[in-house]
Every structure is written in structure tokens, then in C-alpha cells.
mmCIF file of C-alpha atoms in Angstrom:
data_model
loop_
_atom_site.group_PDB
_atom_site.id
_atom_site.type_symbol
_atom_site.label_atom_id
_atom_site.label_comp_id
_atom_site.label_asym_id
_atom_site.label_seq_id
_atom_site.Cartn_x
_atom_site.Cartn_y
_atom_site.Cartn_z
ATOM 1 C CA UNK A 203 -0.091 0.274 0.112
ATOM 2 C CA UNK A 204 1.154 3.309 -0.803
ATOM 3 C CA UNK A 205 1.035 6.406 1.515
ATOM 4 C CA UNK A 206 -1.189 9.411 0.781
ATOM 5 C CA UNK A 207 -1.268 13.190 2.036
ATOM 6 C CA UNK A 208 -4.480 14.011 2.650
ATOM 7 C CA UNK A 209 -5.761 17.998 1.813
ATOM 8 C CA UNK A 210 -9.255 19.447 2.799
ATOM 9 C CA UNK A 211 -10.865 22.710 1.557
ATOM 10 C CA UNK A 212 -13.351 23.251 4.611
ATOM 11 C CA UNK A 213 -15.574 25.590 2.239
ATOM 12 C CA UNK A 214 -15.403 26.899 -1.293
ATOM 13 C CA UNK A 215 -13.569 29.996 -1.413
ATOM 14 C CA UNK A 216 -10.629 28.683 0.670
ATOM 15 C CA UNK A 217 -7.366 27.178 0.221
ATOM 16 C CA UNK A 218 -6.989 23.117 0.262
ATOM 17 C CA UNK A 219 -4.896 22.744 3.387
ATOM 18 C CA UNK A 220 -2.773 19.486 4.529
ATOM 19 C CA UNK A 221 -4.593 17.696 7.442
ATOM 20 C CA UNK A 222 -2.708 14.242 7.602
ATOM 21 C CA UNK A 223 -2.261 11.042 5.510
ATOM 22 C CA UNK A 224 -3.018 7.592 5.265
ATOM 23 C CA UNK A 225 -2.550 4.389 3.346
ATOM 24 C CA UNK A 226 -4.471 3.483 0.280
ATOM 25 C CA UNK A 227 -3.763 0.975 -2.681
ATOM 26 C CA UNK A 228 -4.888 3.388 -5.391
ATOM 27 C CA UNK A 229 -6.441 7.133 -5.583
ATOM 28 C CA UNK A 230 -9.893 5.812 -5.366
ATOM 29 C CA UNK A 231 -9.213 4.029 -2.302
ATOM 30 C CA UNK A 232 -7.031 7.056 -0.894
ATOM 31 C CA UNK A 233 -10.233 9.181 -1.167
ATOM 32 C CA UNK A 234 -12.767 7.049 0.130
ATOM 33 C CA UNK A 235 -10.601 6.413 3.008
ATOM 34 C CA UNK A 236 -10.030 10.404 3.378
ATOM 35 C CA UNK A 237 -13.720 10.969 3.424
ATOM 36 C CA UNK A 238 -14.340 8.355 5.841
ATOM 37 C CA UNK A 239 -10.836 9.459 8.263
ATOM 38 C CA UNK A 240 -10.763 13.109 7.475
ATOM 39 C CA UNK A 241 -14.461 14.155 7.400
ATOM 40 C CA UNK A 242 -16.913 12.547 9.670
ATOM 41 C CA UNK A 243 -18.412 15.989 10.881
ATOM 42 C CA UNK A 244 -18.470 18.103 7.576
ATOM 43 C CA UNK A 245 -15.264 19.513 7.733
ATOM 44 C CA UNK A 246 -14.439 19.365 3.823
ATOM 45 C CA UNK A 247 -16.375 20.731 0.618
ATOM 46 C CA UNK A 248 -13.383 19.099 -1.494
ATOM 47 C CA UNK A 249 -10.532 16.465 -1.058
ATOM 48 C CA UNK A 250 -7.193 16.513 -2.545
ATOM 49 C CA UNK A 251 -5.262 13.164 -1.971
ATOM 50 C CA UNK A 252 -1.311 13.065 -3.603
ATOM 51 C CA UNK A 253 1.061 10.382 -3.414
ATOM 52 C CA UNK A 254 3.139 11.444 -0.623
ATOM 53 C CA UNK A 255 6.297 9.992 -3.080
ATOM 54 C CA UNK A 256 5.159 13.127 -4.829
ATOM 55 C CA UNK A 257 5.618 15.987 -3.041
ATOM 56 C CA UNK A 258 8.962 17.701 -3.615
ATOM 57 C CA UNK A 259 9.849 19.085 -0.227
ATOM 58 C CA UNK A 260 12.657 21.554 0.639
ATOM 59 C CA UNK A 261 15.522 20.226 2.532
ATOM 60 C CA UNK A 262 15.408 21.157 6.292
ATOM 61 C CA UNK A 263 19.117 21.411 6.293
ATOM 62 C CA UNK A 264 19.030 24.419 3.608
ATOM 63 C CA UNK A 265 16.351 26.253 5.620
ATOM 64 C CA UNK A 266 19.314 29.124 6.272
ATOM 65 C CA UNK A 267 20.001 29.478 2.375
ATOM 66 C CA UNK A 268 16.720 29.526 0.974
ATOM 67 C CA UNK A 269 14.979 31.395 3.579
ATOM 68 C CA UNK A 270 17.522 33.754 5.614
ATOM 69 C CA UNK A 271 17.752 36.396 2.424
ATOM 70 C CA UNK A 272 14.065 37.766 2.938
ATOM 71 C CA UNK A 273 14.903 38.220 6.638
ATOM 72 C CA UNK A 274 16.779 41.373 6.347
ATOM 73 C CA UNK A 275 14.515 43.208 3.503
ATOM 74 C CA UNK A 276 12.289 44.269 5.800
ATOM 75 C CA UNK A 277 11.867 47.373 3.003
ATOM 76 C CA UNK A 278 9.429 44.878 1.605
ATOM 77 C CA UNK A 279 6.684 45.524 4.254
ATOM 78 C CA UNK A 280 4.484 48.404 4.710
ATOM 79 C CA UNK A 281 5.284 49.127 8.137
ATOM 80 C CA UNK A 282 9.082 49.811 7.182
ATOM 81 C CA UNK A 283 8.063 53.030 6.017
ATOM 82 C CA UNK A 284 7.058 56.101 8.105
ATOM 83 C CA UNK A 285 3.808 57.774 7.099
ATOM 84 C CA UNK A 286 4.178 61.897 7.965
ATOM 85 C CA UNK A 287 1.555 62.752 10.551
ATOM 86 C CA UNK A 288 -1.417 64.182 8.108
ATOM 87 C CA UNK A 289 -1.301 62.483 5.527
ATOM 88 C CA UNK A 290 -4.255 59.664 4.966
ATOM 89 C CA UNK A 291 -4.987 56.805 3.070
ATOM 90 C CA UNK A 292 -1.677 55.958 2.151
ATOM 91 C CA UNK B 140 26.614 23.573 21.452
ATOM 92 C CA UNK B 141 26.098 20.275 20.258
ATOM 93 C CA UNK B 142 22.959 19.102 18.280
ATOM 94 C CA UNK B 143 21.773 17.614 21.682
ATOM 95 C CA UNK B 144 22.280 20.793 23.487
ATOM 96 C CA UNK B 145 20.673 23.002 20.714
ATOM 97 C CA UNK B 146 17.719 20.637 20.615
ATOM 98 C CA UNK B 147 17.176 20.664 24.163
ATOM 99 C CA UNK B 148 17.002 24.526 24.087
ATOM 100 C CA UNK B 149 14.703 24.312 21.164
ATOM 101 C CA UNK B 150 12.247 22.548 22.876
ATOM 102 C CA UNK B 151 12.279 24.492 26.115
ATOM 103 C CA UNK B 152 11.493 27.277 23.927
ATOM 104 C CA UNK B 153 8.543 25.802 23.058
ATOM 105 C CA UNK B 154 9.905 25.660 19.576
ATOM 106 C CA UNK B 155 8.048 22.542 17.748
ATOM 107 C CA UNK B 156 10.153 19.542 15.976
ATOM 108 C CA UNK B 157 8.748 18.383 12.939
ATOM 109 C CA UNK B 158 9.962 14.814 11.104
ATOM 110 C CA UNK B 159 12.918 15.891 9.118
ATOM 111 C CA UNK B 160 14.324 17.844 11.738
ATOM 112 C CA UNK B 161 17.553 16.313 13.523
ATOM 113 C CA UNK B 162 16.325 14.715 17.110
ATOM 114 C CA UNK B 163 18.125 12.424 19.413
ATOM 115 C CA UNK B 164 17.629 8.984 19.103
ATOM 116 C CA UNK B 165 16.154 8.651 22.717
ATOM 117 C CA UNK B 166 13.326 11.448 21.894
ATOM 118 C CA UNK B 167 12.369 9.400 18.546
ATOM 119 C CA UNK B 168 12.312 6.026 20.537
ATOM 120 C CA UNK B 169 10.159 7.395 23.215
ATOM 121 C CA UNK B 170 7.675 9.243 20.848
ATOM 122 C CA UNK B 171 7.197 5.775 18.848
ATOM 123 C CA UNK B 172 6.774 3.932 21.519
ATOM 124 C CA UNK B 173 4.202 6.485 23.120
ATOM 125 C CA UNK B 174 2.291 7.334 20.014
ATOM 126 C CA UNK B 175 2.175 3.788 18.674
ATOM 127 C CA UNK B 176 0.855 2.351 22.042
ATOM 128 C CA UNK B 177 -1.663 5.098 22.263
ATOM 129 C CA UNK B 178 -3.000 4.246 18.815
ATOM 130 C CA UNK B 179 -2.766 0.653 19.739
ATOM 131 C CA UNK B 180 -5.225 1.647 22.654
ATOM 132 C CA UNK B 181 -7.685 3.020 20.434
ATOM 133 C CA UNK B 182 -7.759 0.187 18.117
ATOM 134 C CA UNK B 183 -8.241 -2.399 20.922
ATOM 135 C CA UNK B 184 -10.133 0.050 22.910
ATOM 136 C CA UNK B 185 -13.026 -0.640 20.135
ATOM 137 C CA UNK B 186 -13.812 -3.837 21.040
ATOM 138 C CA UNK B 187 -15.254 -3.492 24.975
ATOM 139 C CA UNK B 188 -17.698 -1.094 23.603
ATOM 140 C CA UNK B 189 -18.176 -2.875 19.965
ATOM 141 C CA UNK B 190 -19.888 -5.561 21.382
ATOM 142 C CA UNK B 191 -22.627 -3.338 22.456
ATOM 143 C CA UNK B 192 -23.656 -2.099 19.169
ATOM 144 C CA UNK B 193 -25.905 -4.784 18.349
ATOM 145 C CA UNK B 194 -27.528 -4.583 21.900
ATOM 146 C CA UNK B 195 -27.663 -1.122 22.368
ATOM 147 C CA UNK B 196 -31.285 -0.210 23.691
ATOM 148 C CA UNK B 197 -32.343 1.775 20.978
ATOM 149 C CA UNK B 198 -31.884 2.893 17.491
ATOM 150 C CA UNK B 199 -30.416 6.569 18.717
ATOM 151 C CA UNK B 200 -28.321 4.936 21.082
ATOM 152 C CA UNK B 201 -26.962 2.302 18.193
ATOM 153 C CA UNK B 202 -26.178 5.303 16.008
ATOM 154 C CA UNK B 203 -24.264 7.081 18.986
ATOM 155 C CA UNK B 204 -22.077 4.074 20.080
ATOM 156 C CA UNK B 205 -21.496 3.430 16.444
ATOM 157 C CA UNK B 206 -19.787 6.536 15.653
ATOM 158 C CA UNK B 207 -17.908 6.525 18.749
ATOM 159 C CA UNK B 208 -16.419 3.355 18.017
ATOM 160 C CA UNK B 209 -15.885 4.701 14.285
ATOM 161 C CA UNK B 210 -13.880 7.494 15.520
ATOM 162 C CA UNK B 211 -11.632 5.311 17.804
ATOM 163 C CA UNK B 212 -11.170 3.414 14.295
ATOM 164 C CA UNK B 213 -10.284 7.053 13.124
ATOM 165 C CA UNK B 214 -8.194 7.945 16.202
ATOM 166 C CA UNK B 215 -5.914 4.999 15.748
ATOM 167 C CA UNK B 216 -5.279 5.889 12.060
ATOM 168 C CA UNK B 217 -4.419 9.330 13.091
ATOM 169 C CA UNK B 218 -1.920 7.923 15.527
ATOM 170 C CA UNK B 219 -0.336 5.467 13.392
ATOM 171 C CA UNK B 220 -0.002 7.887 10.672
ATOM 172 C CA UNK B 221 2.026 10.181 13.292
ATOM 173 C CA UNK B 222 4.277 7.476 14.288
ATOM 174 C CA UNK B 223 5.057 6.578 10.864
ATOM 175 C CA UNK B 224 6.618 10.076 10.424
ATOM 176 C CA UNK B 225 9.409 8.887 12.775
ATOM 177 C CA UNK B 226 10.446 6.250 10.284
ATOM 178 C CA UNK B 227 8.605 2.753 11.788
ATOM 179 C CA UNK B 228 6.552 1.287 9.776
ATOM 180 C CA UNK B 229 2.907 0.737 10.018
ATOM 181 C CA UNK B 230 3.084 -3.105 9.582
ATOM 182 C CA UNK B 231 6.240 -2.976 12.232
ATOM 183 C CA UNK B 232 3.969 -1.652 14.781
ATOM 184 C CA UNK B 233 0.475 -3.864 13.734
ATOM 185 C CA UNK B 234 3.120 -6.966 13.670
ATOM 186 C CA UNK B 235 4.166 -5.865 17.586
ATOM 187 C CA UNK B 236 0.734 -5.187 18.775
ATOM 188 C CA UNK B 237 -0.338 -8.737 17.221
ATOM 189 C CA UNK B 238 2.855 -10.371 18.624
ATOM 190 C CA UNK B 239 1.971 -9.216 22.068
ATOM 191 C CA UNK B 240 5.309 -6.982 22.737
ATOM 192 C CA UNK B 241 3.559 -3.716 22.124
ATOM 193 C CA UNK B 242 1.648 -2.645 24.911
ATOM 194 C CA UNK B 243 -2.125 -0.695 25.035
ATOM 195 C CA UNK B 244 -3.948 0.782 27.755
ATOM 196 C CA UNK B 245 -4.705 -1.568 30.419
ATOM 197 C CA UNK B 246 -8.410 -0.182 31.078
ATOM 198 C CA UNK B 247 -9.102 -2.246 27.644
ATOM 199 C CA UNK B 248 -8.689 -5.106 29.414
ATOM 200 C CA UNK B 249 -11.825 -4.751 31.423
ATOM 201 C CA UNK B 250 -14.871 -6.424 30.727
ATOM 202 C CA UNK B 251 -18.043 -4.861 29.658
ATOM 203 C CA UNK B 252 -20.969 -7.180 30.843
ATOM 204 C CA UNK B 253 -23.558 -4.412 31.189
ATOM 205 C CA UNK B 254 -25.007 -1.743 29.194
ATOM 206 C CA UNK B 255 -24.463 0.854 32.038
ATOM 207 C CA UNK B 256 -20.795 0.365 31.126
ATOM 208 C CA UNK B 257 -21.025 2.154 28.014
ATOM 209 C CA UNK B 258 -22.096 4.899 30.159
ATOM 210 C CA UNK B 259 -19.364 4.044 32.595
ATOM 211 C CA UNK B 260 -16.606 4.032 29.823
ATOM 212 C CA UNK B 261 -17.585 7.199 28.013
ATOM 213 C CA UNK B 262 -17.812 9.444 31.328
ATOM 214 C CA UNK B 263 -14.832 7.902 33.428
ATOM 215 C CA UNK B 264 -12.472 6.400 30.841
ATOM 216 C CA UNK B 265 -12.973 9.047 27.966
ATOM 217 C CA UNK B 266 -13.145 11.460 30.563
ATOM 218 C CA UNK B 267 -9.514 10.504 32.158
ATOM 219 C CA UNK B 268 -8.127 10.060 28.551
ATOM 220 C CA UNK B 269 -9.270 13.415 27.702
ATOM 221 C CA UNK B 270 -7.434 14.725 30.767
ATOM 222 C CA UNK B 271 -4.111 13.062 29.498
ATOM 223 C CA UNK B 272 -4.711 14.029 26.047
ATOM 224 C CA UNK B 273 -5.378 17.754 25.977
ATOM 225 C CA UNK B 274 -1.865 18.798 27.400
ATOM 226 C CA UNK B 275 -0.621 16.644 24.295
ATOM 227 C CA UNK B 276 -1.892 18.972 22.006
ATOM 228 C CA UNK B 277 1.291 21.136 22.837
ATOM 229 C CA UNK B 278 3.521 18.291 22.658
ATOM 230 C CA UNK B 279 6.952 19.185 20.983
ATOM 231 C CA UNK B 280 6.277 16.935 18.334
ATOM 232 C CA UNK B 281 4.419 18.386 15.501
ATOM 233 C CA UNK B 282 2.658 15.717 13.896
ATOM 234 C CA UNK B 283 1.470 13.956 17.305
ATOM 235 C CA UNK B 284 0.303 17.670 18.119
ATOM 236 C CA UNK B 285 -1.900 17.940 15.350
ATOM 237 C CA UNK B 286 -3.266 14.552 15.687
ATOM 238 C CA UNK B 287 -4.342 14.867 19.248
ATOM 239 C CA UNK B 288 -5.911 18.272 18.410
ATOM 240 C CA UNK B 289 -7.883 16.744 15.740
ATOM 241 C CA UNK B 290 -8.810 13.543 18.641
ATOM 242 C CA UNK B 291 -9.996 15.994 21.175
ATOM 243 C CA UNK B 292 -11.914 18.032 19.156
ATOM 244 C CA UNK B 293 -14.206 14.843 18.535
ATOM 245 C CA UNK B 294 -13.276 13.222 22.228
ATOM 246 C CA UNK B 295 -15.601 15.343 23.729
ATOM 247 C CA UNK B 296 -18.757 13.794 22.267
ATOM 248 C CA UNK B 297 -17.478 10.940 23.529
ATOM 249 C CA UNK B 298 -17.737 11.666 27.215
ATOM 250 C CA UNK B 299 -20.918 13.722 27.052
ATOM 251 C CA UNK B 300 -22.686 10.713 25.665
ATOM 252 C CA UNK B 301 -21.466 8.474 28.379
ATOM 253 C CA UNK B 302 -22.512 10.611 30.815
ATOM 254 C CA UNK B 303 -26.127 11.192 29.363
ATOM 255 C CA UNK B 304 -26.480 7.235 29.580
ATOM 256 C CA UNK B 305 -26.073 7.224 32.958
ATOM 257 C CA UNK B 306 -28.307 10.473 33.665
ATOM 258 C CA UNK B 307 -30.530 8.155 32.026
ATOM 259 C CA UNK B 308 -29.960 5.160 34.147
ATOM 260 C CA UNK B 309 -29.862 6.983 37.203
ATOM 261 C CA UNK B 310 -33.361 8.747 36.678
ATOM 262 C CA UNK B 311 -34.899 5.246 35.561
ATOM 263 C CA UNK B 312 -36.128 2.330 37.936
ATOM 264 C CA UNK B 313 -34.299 1.177 40.866
ATOM 265 C CA UNK B 314 -32.455 -1.837 38.855
ATOM 266 C CA UNK B 315 -31.139 0.822 36.697
ATOM 267 C CA UNK B 316 -29.775 2.893 38.973
ATOM 268 C CA UNK B 317 -28.318 -0.035 40.580
ATOM 269 C CA UNK B 318 -26.754 -0.796 37.261
ATOM 270 C CA UNK B 319 -25.311 2.461 36.824
ATOM 271 C CA UNK B 320 -23.706 2.145 40.253
ATOM 272 C CA UNK B 321 -22.109 -1.363 39.694
ATOM 273 C CA UNK B 322 -20.622 0.195 36.543
ATOM 274 C CA UNK B 323 -18.955 3.019 38.593
ATOM 275 C CA UNK B 324 -18.006 0.688 41.569
ATOM 276 C CA UNK B 325 -16.420 -1.562 38.661
ATOM 277 C CA UNK B 326 -14.714 0.931 36.522
ATOM 278 C CA UNK B 327 -13.692 3.993 39.187
ATOM 279 C CA UNK B 328 -10.102 2.350 40.578
ATOM 280 C CA UNK B 329 -8.960 1.398 36.980
ATOM 281 C CA UNK B 330 -10.105 4.848 35.567
ATOM 282 C CA UNK B 331 -7.335 6.421 38.138
ATOM 283 C CA UNK B 332 -4.827 3.767 37.100
ATOM 284 C CA UNK B 333 -5.030 5.280 33.590
ATOM 285 C CA UNK B 334 -3.086 8.294 34.928
ATOM 286 C CA UNK B 335 -0.182 5.869 35.551
ATOM 287 C CA UNK B 336 2.473 5.225 38.168
ATOM 288 C CA UNK B 337 2.762 7.658 41.344
ATOM 289 C CA UNK B 338 4.793 10.230 40.255
ATOM 290 C CA UNK B 339 8.219 8.920 42.567
ATOM 291 C CA UNK B 340 7.521 5.517 40.716
ATOM 292 C CA UNK B 341 7.309 7.011 37.270
ATOM 293 C CA UNK B 342 10.963 7.418 36.055
ATOM 294 C CA UNK B 343 10.568 8.505 32.279
ATOM 295 C CA UNK B 344 8.446 11.206 33.183
ATOM 296 C CA UNK B 345 10.837 13.893 34.365
ATOM 297 C CA UNK B 346 12.907 13.266 30.573
ATOM 298 C CA UNK B 347 9.201 13.793 29.110
ATOM 299 C CA UNK B 348 8.216 16.765 30.637
ATOM 300 C CA UNK B 349 12.173 18.466 29.663
ATOM 301 C CA UNK B 350 11.062 17.395 25.960
ATOM 302 C CA UNK B 351 7.560 19.068 26.396
ATOM 303 C CA UNK B 352 5.925 15.753 25.471
ATOM 304 C CA UNK B 353 4.593 15.790 29.086
ATOM 305 C CA UNK B 354 3.250 18.645 30.582
ATOM 306 C CA UNK B 355 1.737 17.766 33.834
ATOM 307 C CA UNK B 356 2.891 14.897 36.058
ATOM 308 C CA UNK B 357 0.722 11.611 36.495
ATOM 309 C CA UNK B 358 -0.733 12.452 40.063
ATOM 310 C CA UNK B 359 -1.459 16.254 38.840
ATOM 311 C CA UNK B 360 -3.833 15.211 36.188
ATOM 312 C CA UNK B 361 -5.210 12.167 38.164
ATOM 313 C CA UNK B 362 -6.076 14.570 41.001
ATOM 314 C CA UNK B 363 -7.579 17.039 38.553
ATOM 315 C CA UNK B 364 -10.049 14.202 37.381
ATOM 316 C CA UNK B 365 -10.814 13.188 40.848
ATOM 317 C CA UNK B 366 -11.687 16.922 41.345
ATOM 318 C CA UNK B 367 -14.154 17.422 38.568
ATOM 319 C CA UNK B 368 -15.453 13.876 38.693
ATOM 320 C CA UNK B 369 -16.682 13.752 42.048
ATOM 321 C CA UNK B 370 -19.319 16.641 41.926
ATOM 322 C CA UNK B 371 -20.575 14.719 38.676
ATOM 323 C CA UNK B 372 -20.964 11.574 40.271
ATOM 324 C CA UNK B 373 -22.678 13.491 42.873
ATOM 325 C CA UNK B 374 -25.050 14.842 40.287
ATOM 326 C CA UNK B 375 -25.414 11.616 39.416
ATOM 327 C CA UNK B 376 -26.235 10.609 43.019
ATOM 328 C CA UNK B 377 -24.004 7.779 42.757
ATOM 329 C CA UNK B 378 -21.594 6.725 45.486
ATOM 330 C CA UNK B 379 -17.821 6.827 44.814
ATOM 331 C CA UNK B 380 -16.412 3.464 45.897
ATOM 332 C CA UNK B 381 -13.981 4.813 47.939
ATOM 333 C CA UNK B 382 -14.096 5.127 51.942
ATOM 334 C CA UNK B 383 -11.187 7.885 51.995
ATOM 335 C CA UNK B 384 -12.815 10.060 49.841
ATOM 336 C CA UNK B 385 -13.275 13.575 51.410
ATOM 337 C CA UNK B 386 -13.030 17.114 50.760
ATOM 338 C CA UNK B 387 -9.758 18.918 51.973
ATOM 339 C CA UNK B 388 -10.805 22.744 52.810
ATOM 340 C CA UNK B 389 -7.275 23.727 53.119
ATOM 341 C CA UNK B 390 -6.056 22.538 49.712
ATOM 342 C CA UNK B 391 -9.810 22.586 48.000
ATOM 343 C CA UNK B 392 -8.875 19.308 46.382
ATOM 344 C CA UNK B 393 -10.708 15.879 46.999
ATOM 345 C CA UNK B 394 -8.478 13.465 48.714
ATOM 346 C CA UNK B 395 -8.798 9.968 48.059
ATOM 347 C CA UNK B 396 -7.737 6.677 49.022
ATOM 348 C CA UNK B 397 -4.587 4.249 47.946
ATOM 349 C CA UNK B 398 -4.765 2.845 44.426
ATOM 350 C CA UNK B 399 -3.781 -0.903 44.171
ATOM 351 C CA UNK B 400 -1.105 -0.989 42.193
ATOM 352 C CA UNK B 401 -0.584 -4.653 42.620
ATOM 353 C CA UNK B 402 -3.814 -5.239 40.639
ATOM 354 C CA UNK B 403 -2.707 -2.396 38.026
ATOM 355 C CA UNK B 404 1.003 -4.324 37.344
ATOM 356 C CA UNK B 405 -0.806 -7.463 37.100
ATOM 357 C CA UNK B 406 -3.311 -6.175 34.317
ATOM 358 C CA UNK B 407 -0.084 -4.549 32.507
ATOM 359 C CA UNK B 408 1.424 -7.769 32.603
ATOM 360 C CA UNK B 409 -1.422 -9.634 31.028
ATOM 361 C CA UNK B 410 -3.093 -11.031 33.456
ATOM 362 C CA UNK B 411 -6.410 -8.900 33.245
ATOM 363 C CA UNK B 412 -9.675 -10.543 33.294
ATOM 364 C CA UNK B 413 -9.670 -9.959 29.236
ATOM 365 C CA UNK B 414 -6.215 -9.485 27.962
ATOM 366 C CA UNK B 415 -6.252 -12.899 26.303
ATOM 367 C CA UNK B 416 -9.662 -12.126 24.630
ATOM 368 C CA UNK B 417 -8.758 -8.615 23.480
ATOM 369 C CA UNK B 418 -5.611 -10.298 21.865
ATOM 370 C CA UNK B 419 -7.388 -13.315 20.530
ATOM 371 C CA UNK B 420 -9.941 -11.289 18.887
ATOM 372 C CA UNK B 421 -7.524 -8.731 17.292
ATOM 373 C CA UNK B 422 -5.506 -11.328 16.062
ATOM 374 C CA UNK B 423 -8.557 -12.793 14.463
ATOM 375 C CA UNK B 424 -9.922 -9.761 13.060
ATOM 376 C CA UNK B 425 -6.654 -9.393 11.446
ATOM 377 C CA UNK B 426 -6.386 -12.908 9.780
ATOM 378 C CA UNK B 427 -10.364 -12.571 8.909
ATOM 379 C CA UNK B 428 -9.492 -9.375 7.152
ATOM 380 C CA UNK B 429 -6.502 -10.213 5.179
ATOM 381 C CA UNK B 430 -8.123 -10.985 1.862
ATOM 382 C CA UNK B 431 -10.151 -7.807 1.741
ATOM 383 C CA UNK B 432 -6.146 -6.164 1.563
ATOM 384 C CA UNK B 433 -5.368 -8.792 -0.751
ATOM 385 C CA UNK B 434 -8.487 -7.923 -3.015
ATOM 386 C CA UNK B 435 -7.501 -4.384 -3.118
ATOM 387 C CA UNK B 436 -3.778 -4.928 -3.740
ATOM 388 C CA UNK B 437 -5.006 -7.112 -6.960
ATOM 389 C CA UNK B 438 -7.629 -4.659 -7.849
ATOM 390 C CA UNK B 439 -5.237 -1.534 -8.117
ATOM 391 C CA UNK B 440 -2.709 -3.970 -9.819
ATOM 392 C CA UNK B 441 -5.134 -5.323 -12.393
ATOM 393 C CA UNK B 442 -6.223 -1.576 -12.959
ATOM 394 C CA UNK B 443 -3.014 -0.168 -13.533
ATOM 395 C CA UNK B 444 -2.177 -2.728 -15.773
ATOM 396 C CA UNK B 445 -5.188 -1.999 -17.950
ATOM 397 C CA UNK B 446 -4.226 2.078 -17.715
ATOM 398 C CA UNK B 447 -0.702 0.907 -18.971
ATOM 399 C CA UNK B 448 -1.961 -1.312 -21.669
#
């Protein structure tokens, strides 16, 4: 059996979100199992199942080179800028 | 600073650990043991109640009990999946359960001879489980904490439906009330044992607390459980089977008697009233269901071959 990752969209207009994983022999069984395991109380308007092996993940040891360059670019945030007193709607 | 010291500092600062992060081997082992035992408990825990599904006193009670047992199967699956992220396979864990080398909660080795036991299990056993599980939602290991959040959200219905059964019995005939009292008499002490040995006899607790796996000591959680449960028993008009039970004005806590730890150890070792029955049933269910797995694999292989052709 294959490992599958399950994503639910709670309501239309929202993103699908990862909720967990399960075992299934094929996509159809993965969808059925996801329904039974993760949506017994109306948690979803839509389910995605993805073979875990198909997910490409960033390496945790690359965390610094991947994400650190963004940390010192505080000028990308609106709060970096001082709005002069008396200026509105900016 | 070495890796282990960095890890300790991280969890002490309440940072969460994810499966691909470095972790001490002993942290990994502790979690695999705890999460898989927890998963096994959910799976074995379906048996004491499962036997009452066909005998529930009304269609409403039957639908509720079925939903509860279904939840337990689901909880087992969330937990197995969380343990698998630590590098142990589902097959390995199931094999250990079937071989009898893995433990599950001893509470499920007690029998359920009466319908009132469905009430007592929901009220006391699930109540004690919730007391243990709510702090686990803040566990340092991300996948376990996430599974526990989902479980706790579903579990509170379990406790309420149990209490609801007992309210009905306690408002019924004298015989029905006696059934409720009998169930409380049998489940009270085993429920207190669910919190584990006293703090001074629980050598691994301190490390689990440092790792932010455990948040409160066994005795603290047990006391909290007694404090919230005594008034509920009073509401039902039932007597808790403990002559030493009494309210301590000075501390604001309920004092309770000594737990029979010999009984606890005896059940843990496999000599409880239903240990053999629970294991035999689990093995039979696994063997009898094996063809379903085989058929699903064969069907998937056939369909894949057809698509490829």
C-alpha cells in the first residue's frame, strides 16, 4: 500500500489545507478513506489526495540559504515606511 | 553547542519539532513507543464497546455508539500516521501489537457485562483520556500534537454521550440506577490507574517533561480528574467506591484512597480479566480481514495494468 497526503478545503473560497496522511492501494481508495477518516463531521467541501512520494520538499538543512535572504529585507513590508503626520489613505 | 544541547534549547523555547528535523535517538524512540501504544489503545479500545453495538437499547443509542467506535478507529489511524513520520512502518507497529510485544492501555482489559458500562466508559475512561490528551495538543512533536488536536475535538462527544447514558439510567428504575452504581464501582479504580504510576515511581516522566512531550505529572492529572469527577457523581446520585474520599478544605482538592498498584501491574503484565480475549479477537480480526487487503491490492494492480496497456 502507498502513503497518501490528504488536503481538505473546508468551504469554497478557501485553500486546500494539509490534514494528515493515510494508506491506500490507489487514488480511488485514498479518496474514500480520506472521506471516512477526515470528514466525519462536515470538515470538507473538497478533498485532494496526493501520493506522498510525489511531494518535493525543501531540505531542512537548506533552511538558512533558502529563507534567510528574505529576513533582512524589511523594506518589503509596509511597516518599514514612516507615514508623515497628517497624511491619510496611504 | 552540540546538536543535543541545541535540540534541548529549542524544545525548551517551545519550538515545535517536525519529522525531518534532527532529534536525539532517545526522543524518537520515546515518541514511537508512546504514539504507537496510544494508537494500539484506540484500536483495542473498540472492542469493549463494539460488543454492545448490536445490543444498544434503542436505535438512537446504537447510532451514537457506532459513531463513537468509528471515531476510535479514526483516532488509531491518525496516531499510526503520526508515528510513521518517525520512520517506523505501519506493518512493524501492527506486528508488534499482534505479537504481544507492544502495550496498549490496560483499561481495555476489563469486561463490559452491562449497558451501564457504555456510560461509565464514556464518562470515566474517556474523561480520564481527555485529561491526559488535552496537554498533548501542545506536545513538542508537531505531527503528534496535530493528531491530538483533531482527537480531542472529537473526543468530548464521547464523554458527554457516556454521561448522558448514566443520567438516563440514574433517572430510571431502581434496577437501572443499581446498574449505573455497579458500573461506577467497577470502573472507578481502573480509571484512576489510567494516569499511570505515582510520580515517585514514574522514572521517565521527568525526561518527557523536559522534552515538552508531557506537561503535567501523573499525580497532578489524576488529582484534577478526581476533582472534576466527584461533583459529577454527586449530580448522578452515585457513590464513588472509596471510603477515604473526602474534601480537603485547606487545599480545595478531594482526597482519595490508595490505588491498588498490584492489580495495575498484574493487568499490565497480561493477567487482567480480558487480556487474552482482546488479543485473540484482534488477531482473528486481522487474519479474517487479510483477504480484503489482498483483494484491494490485486484490484489496484489489475486496473494499473489496464491503464498501462
